[in-house]
Coordinates of C-alpha atoms in Angstrom, one line a residue:
X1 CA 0.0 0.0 0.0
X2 CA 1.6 3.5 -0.8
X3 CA -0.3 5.3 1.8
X4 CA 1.7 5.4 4.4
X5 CA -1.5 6.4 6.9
X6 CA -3.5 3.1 5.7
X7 CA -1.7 1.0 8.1
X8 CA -2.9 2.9 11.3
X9 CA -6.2 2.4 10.1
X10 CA -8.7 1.3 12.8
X11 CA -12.3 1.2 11.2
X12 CA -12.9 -0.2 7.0
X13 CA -16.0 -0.9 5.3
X14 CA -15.4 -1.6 1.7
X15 CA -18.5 -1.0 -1.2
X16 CA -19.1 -3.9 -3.6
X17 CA -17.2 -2.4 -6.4
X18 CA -13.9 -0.9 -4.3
X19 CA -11.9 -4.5 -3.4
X20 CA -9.8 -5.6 -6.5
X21 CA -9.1 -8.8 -7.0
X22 CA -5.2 -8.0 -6.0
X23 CA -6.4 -6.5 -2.8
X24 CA -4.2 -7.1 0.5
X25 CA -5.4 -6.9 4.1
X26 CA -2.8 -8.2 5.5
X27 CA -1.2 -4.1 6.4
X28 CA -3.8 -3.0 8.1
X29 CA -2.4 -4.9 11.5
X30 CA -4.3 -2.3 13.5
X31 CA -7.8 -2.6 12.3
X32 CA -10.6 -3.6 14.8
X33 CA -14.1 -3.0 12.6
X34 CA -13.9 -4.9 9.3
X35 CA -17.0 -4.2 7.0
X36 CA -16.8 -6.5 3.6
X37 CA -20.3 -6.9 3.6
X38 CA -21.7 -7.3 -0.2
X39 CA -17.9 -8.6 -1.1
X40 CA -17.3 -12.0 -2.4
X41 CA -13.4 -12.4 -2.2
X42 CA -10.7 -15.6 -2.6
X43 CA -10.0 -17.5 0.5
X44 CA -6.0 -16.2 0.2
X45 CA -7.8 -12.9 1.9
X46 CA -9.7 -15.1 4.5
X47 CA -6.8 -15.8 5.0
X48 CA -5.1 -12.2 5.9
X49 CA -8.3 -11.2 8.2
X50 CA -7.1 -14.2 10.3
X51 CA -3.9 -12.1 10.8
X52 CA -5.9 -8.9 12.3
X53 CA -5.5 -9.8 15.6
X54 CA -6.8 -6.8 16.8
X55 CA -10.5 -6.9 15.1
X56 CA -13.5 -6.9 17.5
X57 CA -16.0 -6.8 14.6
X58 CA -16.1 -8.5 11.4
X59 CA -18.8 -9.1 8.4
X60 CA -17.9 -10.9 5.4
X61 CA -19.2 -12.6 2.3
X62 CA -17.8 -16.1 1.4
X63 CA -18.3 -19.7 -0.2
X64 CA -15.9 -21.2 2.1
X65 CA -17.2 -24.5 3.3
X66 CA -15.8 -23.6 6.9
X67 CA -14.2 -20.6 9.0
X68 CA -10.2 -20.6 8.0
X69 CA -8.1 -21.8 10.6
X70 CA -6.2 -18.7 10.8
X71 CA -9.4 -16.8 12.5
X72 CA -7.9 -19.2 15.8
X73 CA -6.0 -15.6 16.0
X74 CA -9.2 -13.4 16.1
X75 CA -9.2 -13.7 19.9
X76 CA -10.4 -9.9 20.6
X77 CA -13.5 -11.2 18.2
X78 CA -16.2 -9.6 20.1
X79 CA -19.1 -9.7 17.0
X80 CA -18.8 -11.7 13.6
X81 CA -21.3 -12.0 10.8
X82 CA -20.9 -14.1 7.5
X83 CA -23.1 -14.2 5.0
X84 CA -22.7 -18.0 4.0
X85 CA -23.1 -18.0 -0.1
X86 CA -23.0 -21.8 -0.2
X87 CA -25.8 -24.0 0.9
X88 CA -24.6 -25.9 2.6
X89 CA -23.4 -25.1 6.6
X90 CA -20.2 -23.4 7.4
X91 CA -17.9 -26.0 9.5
X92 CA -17.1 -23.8 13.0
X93 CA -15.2 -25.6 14.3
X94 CA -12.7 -26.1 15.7
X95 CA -11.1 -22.5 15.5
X96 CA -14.6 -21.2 16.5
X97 CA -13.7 -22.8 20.3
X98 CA -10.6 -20.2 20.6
X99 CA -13.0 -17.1 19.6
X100 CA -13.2 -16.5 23.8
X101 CA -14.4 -13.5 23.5
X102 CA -17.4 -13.6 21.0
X103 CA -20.5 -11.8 21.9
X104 CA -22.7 -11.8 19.4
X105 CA -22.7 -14.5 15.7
X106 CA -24.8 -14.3 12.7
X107 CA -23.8 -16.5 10.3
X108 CA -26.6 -17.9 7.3
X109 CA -26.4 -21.6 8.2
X110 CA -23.5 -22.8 10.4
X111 CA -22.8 -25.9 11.8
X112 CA -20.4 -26.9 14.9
X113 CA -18.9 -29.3 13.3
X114 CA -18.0 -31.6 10.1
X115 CA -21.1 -34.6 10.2
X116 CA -19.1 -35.8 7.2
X117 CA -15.5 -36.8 8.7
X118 CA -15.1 -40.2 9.3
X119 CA -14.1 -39.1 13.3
X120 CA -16.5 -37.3 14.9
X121 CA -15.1 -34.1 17.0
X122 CA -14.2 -34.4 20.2
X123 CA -14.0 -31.4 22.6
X124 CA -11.8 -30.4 25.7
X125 CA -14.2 -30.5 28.8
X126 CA -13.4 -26.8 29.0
X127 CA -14.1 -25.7 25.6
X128 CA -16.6 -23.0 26.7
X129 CA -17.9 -19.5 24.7
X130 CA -19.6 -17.9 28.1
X131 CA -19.7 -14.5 26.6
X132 CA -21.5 -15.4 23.8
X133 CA -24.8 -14.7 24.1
X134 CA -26.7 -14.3 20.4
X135 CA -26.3 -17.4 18.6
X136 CA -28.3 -17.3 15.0
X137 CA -28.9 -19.8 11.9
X138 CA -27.1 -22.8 13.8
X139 CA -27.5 -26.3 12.4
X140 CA -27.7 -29.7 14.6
X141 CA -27.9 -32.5 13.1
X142 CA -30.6 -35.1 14.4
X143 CA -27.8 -38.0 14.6
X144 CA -25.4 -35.8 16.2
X145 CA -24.8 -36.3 19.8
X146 CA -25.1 -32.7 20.6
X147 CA -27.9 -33.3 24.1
X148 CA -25.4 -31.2 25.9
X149 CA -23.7 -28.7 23.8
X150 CA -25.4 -25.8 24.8
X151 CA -24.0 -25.9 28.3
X152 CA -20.9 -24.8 26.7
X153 CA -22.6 -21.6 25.5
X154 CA -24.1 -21.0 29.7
X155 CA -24.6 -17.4 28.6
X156 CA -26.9 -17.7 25.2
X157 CA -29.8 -15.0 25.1
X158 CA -31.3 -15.3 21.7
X159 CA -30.8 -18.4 20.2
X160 CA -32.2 -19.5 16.4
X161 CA -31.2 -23.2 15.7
X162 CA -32.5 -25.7 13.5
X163 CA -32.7 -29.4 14.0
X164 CA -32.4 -31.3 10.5
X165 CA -33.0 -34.9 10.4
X166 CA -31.3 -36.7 8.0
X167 CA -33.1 -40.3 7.6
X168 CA -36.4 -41.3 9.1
X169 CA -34.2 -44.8 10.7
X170 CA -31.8 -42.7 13.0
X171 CA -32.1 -42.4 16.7
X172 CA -32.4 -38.5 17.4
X173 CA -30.3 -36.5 19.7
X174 CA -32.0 -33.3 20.3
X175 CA -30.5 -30.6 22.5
X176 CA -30.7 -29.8 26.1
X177 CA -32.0 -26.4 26.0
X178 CA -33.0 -26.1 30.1
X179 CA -29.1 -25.6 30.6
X180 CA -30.0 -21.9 28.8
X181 CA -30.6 -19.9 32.2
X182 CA -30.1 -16.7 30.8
X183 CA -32.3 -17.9 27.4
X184 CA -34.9 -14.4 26.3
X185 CA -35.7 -15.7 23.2
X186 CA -35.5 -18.9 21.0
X187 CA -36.2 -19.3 17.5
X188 CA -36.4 -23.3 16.9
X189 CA -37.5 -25.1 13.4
X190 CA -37.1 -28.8 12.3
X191 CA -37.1 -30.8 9.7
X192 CA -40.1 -33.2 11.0
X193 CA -43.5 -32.3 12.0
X194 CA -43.8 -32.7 16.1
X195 CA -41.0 -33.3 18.2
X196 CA -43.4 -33.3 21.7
X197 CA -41.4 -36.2 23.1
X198 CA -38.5 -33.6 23.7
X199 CA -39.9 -30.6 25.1
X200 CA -38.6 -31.9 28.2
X201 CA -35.7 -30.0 27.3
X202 CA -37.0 -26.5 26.8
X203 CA -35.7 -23.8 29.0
X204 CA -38.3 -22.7 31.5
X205 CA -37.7 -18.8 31.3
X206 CA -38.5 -18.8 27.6

């Protein structure tokens, strides 16, 4: 960059037309409000945003399949917001675990992890996000075991999550969503028509 004032930076939001496809981010080490909103760009950029250490807020555009493993860096990641172009889920994890300081996620169908590896995820006990507390367009998986995953989010206020069932044959984990103490408002959709043999699970303060 030839500016020599672009690199102290601290705010960007970039129109549709203003990123070229030679574009670098990687210079602006101080930025903490990222605004790409609109933009679809290659993953070598994705890449470079993983490198801001500093953000606290990010929107972006993108086809990846799954958040880049370079956003493990992000950790002053207070609010992040992808427009998923694929549809498919984005893959979370298992960067989205070092995010510690995440407040607030929108991201257009997201899943916490990868149904289609051949070993399923395992988290540390103490993989927590406890100042998270808007969660929206997650995707479980009915043959997930995911009954206790939202004890690792004990701080979730608005929630939107969708349980998909993938064959009629499975058994069906659905989630424990009484562990949600703090819980104001939940948005929940499946992919079958009554699920009343698992309201035992609902939070009571909702």
């Amino acid at each position: 960059m030839k500016n020599p004032y672009v690199k102290h930076l601290l705010s960007l939001k970039v129109d549709e037309h203003c990123l070229s496809s030679n574009s670098h981010l990687k210079h602006l080490r101080l930025l903490k409000s990222l605004d790409l909103q609109g933009i679809t760009f290659p993953d070598s950029l994705l890449n470079e945003i993983g490198m801001l250490v500093h953000l606290k807020y990010l929107i972006i555009q993108t086809k990846a399949k799954a958040l880049t493993p370079s956003f493990s860096n992000l950790c002053s990641l207070e609010i992040l917001a992808v427009n998923n172009l694929e549809r498919s889920c984005m893959v979370l994890s298992p960067c989205f675990w070092s995010l510690v300081k995440l407040r607030d996620v929108r991201i257009k169908f997201c899943a916490l992890f990868d149904l289609y590896i051949n070993e399923p995820t395992v988290l540390d006990k103490d993989s927590r996000l406890e100042n998270l507390t808007t969660l929206y367009e997650l995707c479980l998986f009915s043959s997930e075991d995911t009954e206790d995953i939202f004890k690792r989010f004990p701080n979730l206020q608005i929630l939107s999550v969708s349980i998909i069932r993938e064959c009629s044959g499975e058994k069906i984990f659905f989630p424990r969503l009484d562990v949600l103490n703090e819980l104001e408002e939940l948005r929940l959709s499946s992919s079958w028509d009554s699920f009343d043999e698992y309201t035992y699970g609902f939070p009571l303060n909702c």
